[in-house]
XYZ file of C-alpha atoms in Angstrom:
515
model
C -188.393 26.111 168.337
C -184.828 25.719 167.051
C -183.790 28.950 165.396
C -180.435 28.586 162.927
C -177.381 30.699 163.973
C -176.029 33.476 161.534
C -173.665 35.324 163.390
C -171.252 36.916 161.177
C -168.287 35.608 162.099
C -169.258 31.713 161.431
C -170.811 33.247 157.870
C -167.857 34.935 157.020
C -166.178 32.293 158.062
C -167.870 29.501 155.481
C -167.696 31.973 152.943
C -163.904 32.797 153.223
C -163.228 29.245 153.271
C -165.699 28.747 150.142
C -163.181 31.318 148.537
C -160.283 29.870 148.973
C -161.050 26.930 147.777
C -162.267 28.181 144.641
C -159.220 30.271 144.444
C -157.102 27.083 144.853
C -159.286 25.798 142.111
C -158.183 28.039 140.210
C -155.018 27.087 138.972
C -155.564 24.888 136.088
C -155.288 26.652 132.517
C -156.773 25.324 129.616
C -153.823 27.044 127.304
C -151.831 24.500 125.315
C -148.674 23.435 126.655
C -145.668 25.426 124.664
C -142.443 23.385 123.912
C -139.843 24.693 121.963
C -138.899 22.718 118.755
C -136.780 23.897 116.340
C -135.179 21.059 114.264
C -136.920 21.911 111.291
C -135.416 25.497 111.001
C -131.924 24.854 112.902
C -128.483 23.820 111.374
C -126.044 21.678 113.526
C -122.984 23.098 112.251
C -121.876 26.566 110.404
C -121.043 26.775 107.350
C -117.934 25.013 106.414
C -116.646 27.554 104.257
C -116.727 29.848 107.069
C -113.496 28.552 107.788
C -112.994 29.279 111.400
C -110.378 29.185 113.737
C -111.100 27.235 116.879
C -111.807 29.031 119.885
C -109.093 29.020 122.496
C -109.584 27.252 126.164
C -111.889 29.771 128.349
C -112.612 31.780 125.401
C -115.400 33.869 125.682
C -117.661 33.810 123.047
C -118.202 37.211 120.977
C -121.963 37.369 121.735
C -121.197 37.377 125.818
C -118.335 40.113 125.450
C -120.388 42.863 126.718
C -119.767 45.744 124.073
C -117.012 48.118 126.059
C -115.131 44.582 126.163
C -115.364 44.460 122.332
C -114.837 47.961 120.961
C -112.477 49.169 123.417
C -110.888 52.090 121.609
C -111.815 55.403 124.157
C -113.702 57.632 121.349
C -115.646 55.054 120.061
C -116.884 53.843 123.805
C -117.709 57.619 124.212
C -119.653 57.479 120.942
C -121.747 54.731 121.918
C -122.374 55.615 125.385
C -123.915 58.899 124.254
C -126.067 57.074 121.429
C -127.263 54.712 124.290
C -128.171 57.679 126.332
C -129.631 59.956 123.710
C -130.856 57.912 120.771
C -134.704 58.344 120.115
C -135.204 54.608 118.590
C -134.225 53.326 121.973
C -136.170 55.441 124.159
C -139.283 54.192 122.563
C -138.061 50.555 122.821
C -138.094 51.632 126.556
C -141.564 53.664 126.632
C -142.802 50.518 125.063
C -141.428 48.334 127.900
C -143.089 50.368 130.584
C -146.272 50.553 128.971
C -146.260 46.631 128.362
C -145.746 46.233 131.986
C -148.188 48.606 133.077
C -150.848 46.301 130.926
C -149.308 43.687 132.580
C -150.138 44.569 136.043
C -153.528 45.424 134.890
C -154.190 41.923 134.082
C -152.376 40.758 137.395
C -154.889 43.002 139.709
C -157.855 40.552 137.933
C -156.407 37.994 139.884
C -157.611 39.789 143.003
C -161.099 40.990 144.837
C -161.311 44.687 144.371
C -162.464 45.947 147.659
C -164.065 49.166 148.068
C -165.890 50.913 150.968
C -168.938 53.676 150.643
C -170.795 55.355 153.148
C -174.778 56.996 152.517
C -177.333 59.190 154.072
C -180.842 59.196 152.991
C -183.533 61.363 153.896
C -187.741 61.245 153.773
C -190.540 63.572 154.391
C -194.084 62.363 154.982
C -196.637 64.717 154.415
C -198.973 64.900 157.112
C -202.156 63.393 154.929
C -200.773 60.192 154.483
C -198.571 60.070 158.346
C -200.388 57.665 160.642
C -199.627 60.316 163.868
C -201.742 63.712 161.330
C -197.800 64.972 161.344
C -195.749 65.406 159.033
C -192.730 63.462 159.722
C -188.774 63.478 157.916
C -186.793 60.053 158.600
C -183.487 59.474 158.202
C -180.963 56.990 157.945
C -177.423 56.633 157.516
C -174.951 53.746 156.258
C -171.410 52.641 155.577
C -170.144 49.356 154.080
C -167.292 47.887 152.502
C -167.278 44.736 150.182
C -166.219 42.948 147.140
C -167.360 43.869 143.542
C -167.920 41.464 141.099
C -164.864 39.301 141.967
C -164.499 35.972 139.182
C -163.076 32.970 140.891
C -160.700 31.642 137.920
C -161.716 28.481 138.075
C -160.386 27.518 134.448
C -157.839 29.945 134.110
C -159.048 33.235 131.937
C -157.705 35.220 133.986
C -154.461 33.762 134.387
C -154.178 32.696 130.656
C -154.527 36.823 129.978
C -151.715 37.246 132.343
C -149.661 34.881 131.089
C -149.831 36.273 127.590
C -149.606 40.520 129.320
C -146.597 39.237 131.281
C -144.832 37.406 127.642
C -145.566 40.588 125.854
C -143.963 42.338 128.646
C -141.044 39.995 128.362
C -141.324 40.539 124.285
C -140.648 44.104 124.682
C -137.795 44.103 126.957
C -136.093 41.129 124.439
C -137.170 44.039 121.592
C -135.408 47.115 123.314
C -132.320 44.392 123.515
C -132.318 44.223 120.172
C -132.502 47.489 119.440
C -129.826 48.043 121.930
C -127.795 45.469 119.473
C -128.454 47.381 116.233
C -128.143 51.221 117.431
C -124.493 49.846 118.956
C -123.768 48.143 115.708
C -124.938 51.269 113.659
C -123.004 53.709 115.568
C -119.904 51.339 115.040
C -120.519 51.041 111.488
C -120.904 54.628 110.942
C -117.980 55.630 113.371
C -116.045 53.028 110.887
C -117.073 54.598 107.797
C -116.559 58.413 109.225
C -112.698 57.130 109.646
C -112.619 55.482 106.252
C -113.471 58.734 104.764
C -111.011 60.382 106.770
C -108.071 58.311 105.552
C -109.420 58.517 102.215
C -109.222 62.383 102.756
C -105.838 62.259 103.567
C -105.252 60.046 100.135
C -107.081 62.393 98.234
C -105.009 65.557 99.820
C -101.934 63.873 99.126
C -103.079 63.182 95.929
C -103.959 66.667 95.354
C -100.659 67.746 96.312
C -98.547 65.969 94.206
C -100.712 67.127 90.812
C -100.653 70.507 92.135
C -96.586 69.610 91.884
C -96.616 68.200 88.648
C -99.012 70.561 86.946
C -96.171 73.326 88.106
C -93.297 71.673 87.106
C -95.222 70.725 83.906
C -95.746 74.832 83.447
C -92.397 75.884 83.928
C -90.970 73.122 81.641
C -93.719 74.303 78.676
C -93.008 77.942 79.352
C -88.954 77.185 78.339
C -89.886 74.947 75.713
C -89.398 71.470 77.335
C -92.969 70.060 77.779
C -95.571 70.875 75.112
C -98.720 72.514 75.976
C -100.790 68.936 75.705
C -98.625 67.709 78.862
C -99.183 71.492 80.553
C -102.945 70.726 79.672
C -102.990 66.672 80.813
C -101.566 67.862 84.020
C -103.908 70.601 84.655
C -107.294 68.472 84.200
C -105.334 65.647 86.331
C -105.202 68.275 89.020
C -108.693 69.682 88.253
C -109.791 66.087 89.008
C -107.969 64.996 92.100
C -109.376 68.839 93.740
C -112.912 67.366 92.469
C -112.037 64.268 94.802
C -110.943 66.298 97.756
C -114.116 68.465 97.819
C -117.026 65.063 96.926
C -115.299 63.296 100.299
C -115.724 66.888 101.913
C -119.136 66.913 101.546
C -119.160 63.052 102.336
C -117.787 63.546 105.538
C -120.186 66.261 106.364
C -123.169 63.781 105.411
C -121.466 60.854 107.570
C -121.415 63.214 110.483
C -124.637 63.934 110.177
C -125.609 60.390 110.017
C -123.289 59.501 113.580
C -125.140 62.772 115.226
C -128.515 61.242 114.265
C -127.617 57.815 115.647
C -125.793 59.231 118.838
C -128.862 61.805 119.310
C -126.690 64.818 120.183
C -123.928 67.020 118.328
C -120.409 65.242 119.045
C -117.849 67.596 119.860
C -114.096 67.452 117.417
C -112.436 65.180 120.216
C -114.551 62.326 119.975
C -113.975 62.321 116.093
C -111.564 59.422 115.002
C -108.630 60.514 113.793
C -107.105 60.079 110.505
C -105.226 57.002 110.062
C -107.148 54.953 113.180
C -109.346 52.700 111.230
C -107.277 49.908 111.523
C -107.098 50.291 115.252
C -110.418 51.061 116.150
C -111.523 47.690 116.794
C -109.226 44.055 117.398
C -108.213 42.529 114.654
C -108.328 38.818 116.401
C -110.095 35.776 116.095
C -114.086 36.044 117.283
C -115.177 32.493 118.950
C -118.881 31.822 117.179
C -120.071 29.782 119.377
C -122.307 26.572 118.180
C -125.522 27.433 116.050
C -128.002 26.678 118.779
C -126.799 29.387 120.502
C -128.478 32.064 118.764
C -131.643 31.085 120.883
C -130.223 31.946 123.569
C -128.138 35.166 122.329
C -130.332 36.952 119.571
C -133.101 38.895 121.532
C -134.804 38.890 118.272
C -135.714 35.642 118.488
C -136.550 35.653 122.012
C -139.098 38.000 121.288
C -140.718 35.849 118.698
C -140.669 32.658 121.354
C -142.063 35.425 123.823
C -144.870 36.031 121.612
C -145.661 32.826 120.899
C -145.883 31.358 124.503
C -148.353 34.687 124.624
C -150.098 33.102 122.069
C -150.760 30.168 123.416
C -151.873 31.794 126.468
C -154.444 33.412 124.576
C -156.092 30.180 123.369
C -156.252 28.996 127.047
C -158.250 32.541 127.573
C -160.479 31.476 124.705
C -160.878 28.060 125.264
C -161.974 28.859 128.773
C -164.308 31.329 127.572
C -166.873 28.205 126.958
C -166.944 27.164 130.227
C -169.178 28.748 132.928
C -167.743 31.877 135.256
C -168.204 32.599 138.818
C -168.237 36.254 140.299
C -168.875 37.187 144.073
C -170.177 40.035 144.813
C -170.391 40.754 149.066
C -170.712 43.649 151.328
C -170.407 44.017 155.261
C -171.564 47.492 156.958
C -173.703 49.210 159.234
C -177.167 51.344 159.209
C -178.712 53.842 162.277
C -180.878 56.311 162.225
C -179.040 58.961 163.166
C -174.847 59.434 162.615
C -173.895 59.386 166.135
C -175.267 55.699 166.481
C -173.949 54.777 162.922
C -170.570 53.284 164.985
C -172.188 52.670 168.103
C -174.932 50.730 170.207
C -177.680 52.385 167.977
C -176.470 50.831 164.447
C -177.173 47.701 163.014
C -175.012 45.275 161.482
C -175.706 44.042 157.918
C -174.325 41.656 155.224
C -175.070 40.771 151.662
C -173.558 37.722 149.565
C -174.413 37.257 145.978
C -172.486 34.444 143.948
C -173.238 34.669 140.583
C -172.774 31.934 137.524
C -172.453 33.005 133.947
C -172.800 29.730 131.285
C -172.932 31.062 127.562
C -175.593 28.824 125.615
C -175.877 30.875 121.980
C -173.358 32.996 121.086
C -173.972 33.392 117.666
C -170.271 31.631 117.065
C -168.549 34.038 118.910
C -167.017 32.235 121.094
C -165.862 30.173 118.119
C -164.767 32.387 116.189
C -162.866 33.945 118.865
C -161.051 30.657 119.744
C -160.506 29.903 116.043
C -158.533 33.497 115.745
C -156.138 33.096 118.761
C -155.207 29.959 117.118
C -154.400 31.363 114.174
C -152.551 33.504 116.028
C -150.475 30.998 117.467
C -149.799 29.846 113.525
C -148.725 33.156 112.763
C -146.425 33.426 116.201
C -144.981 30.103 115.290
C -143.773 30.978 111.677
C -142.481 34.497 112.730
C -140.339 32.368 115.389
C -139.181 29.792 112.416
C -138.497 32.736 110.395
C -136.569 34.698 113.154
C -134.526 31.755 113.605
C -133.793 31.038 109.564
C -132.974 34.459 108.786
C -130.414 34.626 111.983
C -128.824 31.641 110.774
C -128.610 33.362 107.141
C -126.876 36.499 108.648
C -124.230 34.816 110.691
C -123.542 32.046 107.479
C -123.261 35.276 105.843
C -120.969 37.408 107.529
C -118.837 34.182 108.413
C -118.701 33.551 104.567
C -117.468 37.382 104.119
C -115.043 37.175 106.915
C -113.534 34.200 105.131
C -112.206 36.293 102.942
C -111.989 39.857 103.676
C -108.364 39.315 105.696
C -106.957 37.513 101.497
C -108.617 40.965 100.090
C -106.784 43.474 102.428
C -103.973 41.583 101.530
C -104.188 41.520 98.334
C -104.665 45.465 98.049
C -101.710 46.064 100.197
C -99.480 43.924 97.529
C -101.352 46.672 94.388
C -100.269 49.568 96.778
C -96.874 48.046 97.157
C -96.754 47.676 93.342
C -98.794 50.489 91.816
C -96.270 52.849 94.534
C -93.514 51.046 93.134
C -94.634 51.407 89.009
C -95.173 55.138 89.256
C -91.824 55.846 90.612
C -90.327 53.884 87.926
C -92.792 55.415 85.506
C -91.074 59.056 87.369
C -87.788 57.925 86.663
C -88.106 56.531 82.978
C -90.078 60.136 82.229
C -87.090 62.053 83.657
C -85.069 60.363 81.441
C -86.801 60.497 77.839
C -88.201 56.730 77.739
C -91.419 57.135 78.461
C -94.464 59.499 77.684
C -96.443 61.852 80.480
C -99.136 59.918 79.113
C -97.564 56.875 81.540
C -96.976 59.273 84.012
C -100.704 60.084 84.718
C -102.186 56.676 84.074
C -99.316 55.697 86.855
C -100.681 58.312 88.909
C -104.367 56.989 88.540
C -103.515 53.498 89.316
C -101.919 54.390 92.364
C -104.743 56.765 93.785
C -107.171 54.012 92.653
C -105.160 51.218 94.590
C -104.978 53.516 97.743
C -108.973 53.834 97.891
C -109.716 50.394 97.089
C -106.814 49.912 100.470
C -108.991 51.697 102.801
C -112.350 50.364 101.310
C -110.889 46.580 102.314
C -109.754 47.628 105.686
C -113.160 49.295 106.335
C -114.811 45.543 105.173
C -112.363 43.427 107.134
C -113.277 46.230 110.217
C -116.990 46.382 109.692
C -116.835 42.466 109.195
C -116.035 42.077 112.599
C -118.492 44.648 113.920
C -121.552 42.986 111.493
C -120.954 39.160 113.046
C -120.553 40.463 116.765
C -124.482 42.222 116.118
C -125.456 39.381 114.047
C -124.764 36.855 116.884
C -126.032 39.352 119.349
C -123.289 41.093 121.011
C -123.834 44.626 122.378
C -125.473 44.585 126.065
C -124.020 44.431 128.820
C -124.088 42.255 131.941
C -126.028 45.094 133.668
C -128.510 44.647 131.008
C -129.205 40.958 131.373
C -132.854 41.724 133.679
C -135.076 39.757 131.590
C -134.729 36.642 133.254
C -134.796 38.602 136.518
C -137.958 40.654 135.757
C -139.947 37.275 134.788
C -138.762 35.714 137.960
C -140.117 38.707 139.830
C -143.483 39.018 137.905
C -144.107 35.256 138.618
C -143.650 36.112 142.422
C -145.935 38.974 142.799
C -148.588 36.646 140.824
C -147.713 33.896 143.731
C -147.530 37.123 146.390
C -151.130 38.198 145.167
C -152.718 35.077 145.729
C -151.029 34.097 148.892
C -152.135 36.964 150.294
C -155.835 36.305 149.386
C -155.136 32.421 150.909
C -153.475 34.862 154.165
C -156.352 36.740 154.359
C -159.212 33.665 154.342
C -156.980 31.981 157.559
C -157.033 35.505 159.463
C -160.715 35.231 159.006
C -161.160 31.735 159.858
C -159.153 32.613 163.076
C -161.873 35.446 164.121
């Protein structure tokens, strides 16, 4: 009589190879393929009345200046640095990033057996009415085991489609704390710009203050001998009564613009790193930014890399749905021992034992489940593709924006210096004319007035032209640095361990095969 051979190692064997080859199986997907298009949302050129200046050879373009290479004035550096290292918006732009990759590698382990091992003892008492010796009797038995639990061969992707889309939200929300990197750097610059404004505007305002506080005296000594009325006295007095109103409403601005820097930089910022008065101008370059060509932005504007992320993710997800239909296969397996007693569990008294359950799961009514489930993630994918469309429009609106503002903001600065030049030069004429009896106080103050007004609207132009320059730098997504540029990195290394998990389940079936 023939008798069939089961040794263990020749099962194990057929079964390890059995694996492996459904694991190899496993690497079609059943997700849609993603290619970008973007010709119905993209522009080929910039606006022309953006009007600018060709880049010079080797010219870096503004959104690859990493941002101590663009704002390179000492304090404001400082300023940043400590908003970078303090700011609350981008620490839970980074929280999010770990806990996206931590659902990542979640998904990841489904790619591979979980293996666990367990060890029992069971005992048994016969009474002695039912024993076959009149005796009562206690038995007992112990085991140990390890095996697989419930392990799905991916035959038609699931499993890797879920990935796919864990590993692009993963991606999503490092391109998201980019951004946010972008805007907090832009913000502090802004509102570093806007504290020095203030400043200088201060310092108008002061000056300002002075020189009524001048004429108001002069205007009291003259009415007190009989050679200015008491209307002039009076004009002068609510002229100075103004210009201390002015001094104290940018006082209380510059406490509230403080406050606004502090919040952004997430810490109180000592006196030194304040700008000081009269810097605005030199906080940041006045030079020519090279653009760069439209298509760029997809590559620069982490914004919209986020979008594309999520909607590669979301055609993932239809994969995991469309796969959903087809029939699964789990394993389930366990190798271990059983003896009587403990000291044979491990030794010549124990017995060696196997079990090996493959199991196939087809769905026949689902009640439109299934359906409706693979009808949402394509909806999804709709909704994915117009946020990426819209990402990409409004981009394109903010940099033909700013470009459109820069255009002009250098003719308006210029154009206030040449009031200050002439308002300065009107009210010392106006000074002279009133010294000598040809013209009223009345000329005087509105002299006075023209020239404080034309010294504001000075600094408010400077502070465009500067903040000009910070806005299109953000806008065309300047403000990380090189040591920030990981993303491409960190997808190249999650797509290895994904190839290092399932060569090692391909190592492990060989090693077996060799036994």
């Amino acid at each position: 009589m023939n008798h069939l051979n089961f040794r263990p190692s020749v099962i194990g064997r057929h079964v390890a190879a059995a694996l492996g080859a459904l694991v190899l199986a496993g690497c079609s997907s059943l997700a849609p393929q993603y290619e970008r298009s973007t010709e119905s949302v993209t522009a080929p050129q910039w606006p022309v009345s953006a009007n600018q200046p060709a880049a010079a050879d080797g010219a870096v373009p503004a959104a690859q200046l990493p941002w101590r290479d663009f704002y390179t004035e000492p304090r404001l550096q400082q300023v940043i640095a400590t908003a970078l290292a303090h700011n609350r918006d981008l620490r839970l732009a980074a929280l999010n990033i770990e806990r996206a990759r931590a659902q990542y590698r979640i998904q990841r382990a489904g790619l591979l057996p979980e293996v666990g091992a367990s060890g029992g003892q069971s005992a048994q008492r016969v009474p002695a009415s039912v024993s076959g010796t009149g005796d009562s009797m206690i038995s007992r038995s112990y085991s140990a085991q390890v095996g697989i639990s419930s392990y799905e061969i991916d035959v038609f992707g699931r499993i890797r489609d879920l990935q796919e889309q864990a590993l692009q939200t993963y991606l999503a929300s490092e391109e998201t704390r980019r951004a946010t990197q972008i805007s907090l750097i832009g913000e502090v610059a802004g509102a570093y710009l806007t504290l020095a404004a203030d400043l200088d505007l201060q310092r108008v305002a002061q000056q300002t203050l002075a020189s009524r506080q001048d004429s108001y005296e002069l205007q009291t000594e003259r009415a007190e001998v009989g050679t200015a009325s008491e209307l002039e006295m009076r004009q002068a007095e609510g002229e100075l009564e103004d210009a201390r109103a002015q001094v104290l409403t940018i006082e209380q601005q510059l406490l509230l613009d403080r406050n606004a820097l502090e919040l952004l930089t997430g810490s109180p910022l000592p006196d030194a790193l304040l700008p000081e008065p009269g810097s605005l101008l030199r906080l940041l370059p006045v030079q020519n930014i090279p653009v760069g060509l439209p298509a760029d932005l997809l590559q620069n504007r982490p914004d919209i890399r986020a979008a594309e992320r999520t909607l590669v993710g979301a055609h993932a997800n239809i994969g995991a749905a469309r796969a959903a239909f087809f029939p699964s296969i789990s394993l389930t397996g366990t190798l271990g021992r059983a003896s009587g007693d403990l000291e044979g569990l491990f030794g010549s008294g124990g017995g060696l034992g196997w079990t090996f359950v493959p199991q196939i799961n087809l769905p026949i009514f689902t009640g439109g489940r299934l359906q409706a489930q693979l009808d949402t993630a394509e909806v999804d994918r709709e909704i994915a593709l117009t946020q990426y469309e819209k990402s990409i429009q409004v981009a394109f609106r903010e940099v033909a924006d700013v470009l459109a503002q820069r255009s002009v903001v250098d003719r308006q600065l210029a154009t206030q210096q040449r009031r200050v030049d002439a308002t300065s030069a009107t009210s010392e004429l106006v000074d002279l004319r009133y010294e000598g009896g040809v013209s009223s106080y009345l000329e005087v103050l509105d002299a006075q007035r023209n020239l404080f007004a034309a010294q504001q609207a000075q600094i408010q132009a400077e502070l465009a032209q500067q903040a000009s320059l910070v806005t299109l730098y953000k806008v065309l997504g300047g403000g990380w640095s090189v040591q920030d540029q990981q993303s491409a990195d960190a997808a190249a290394q999650a797509r290895a361990d994904v190839r290092a998990a399932s060569a090692s389940v391909l190592d492990a079936r060989q090693l077996w095969q060799r036994q």
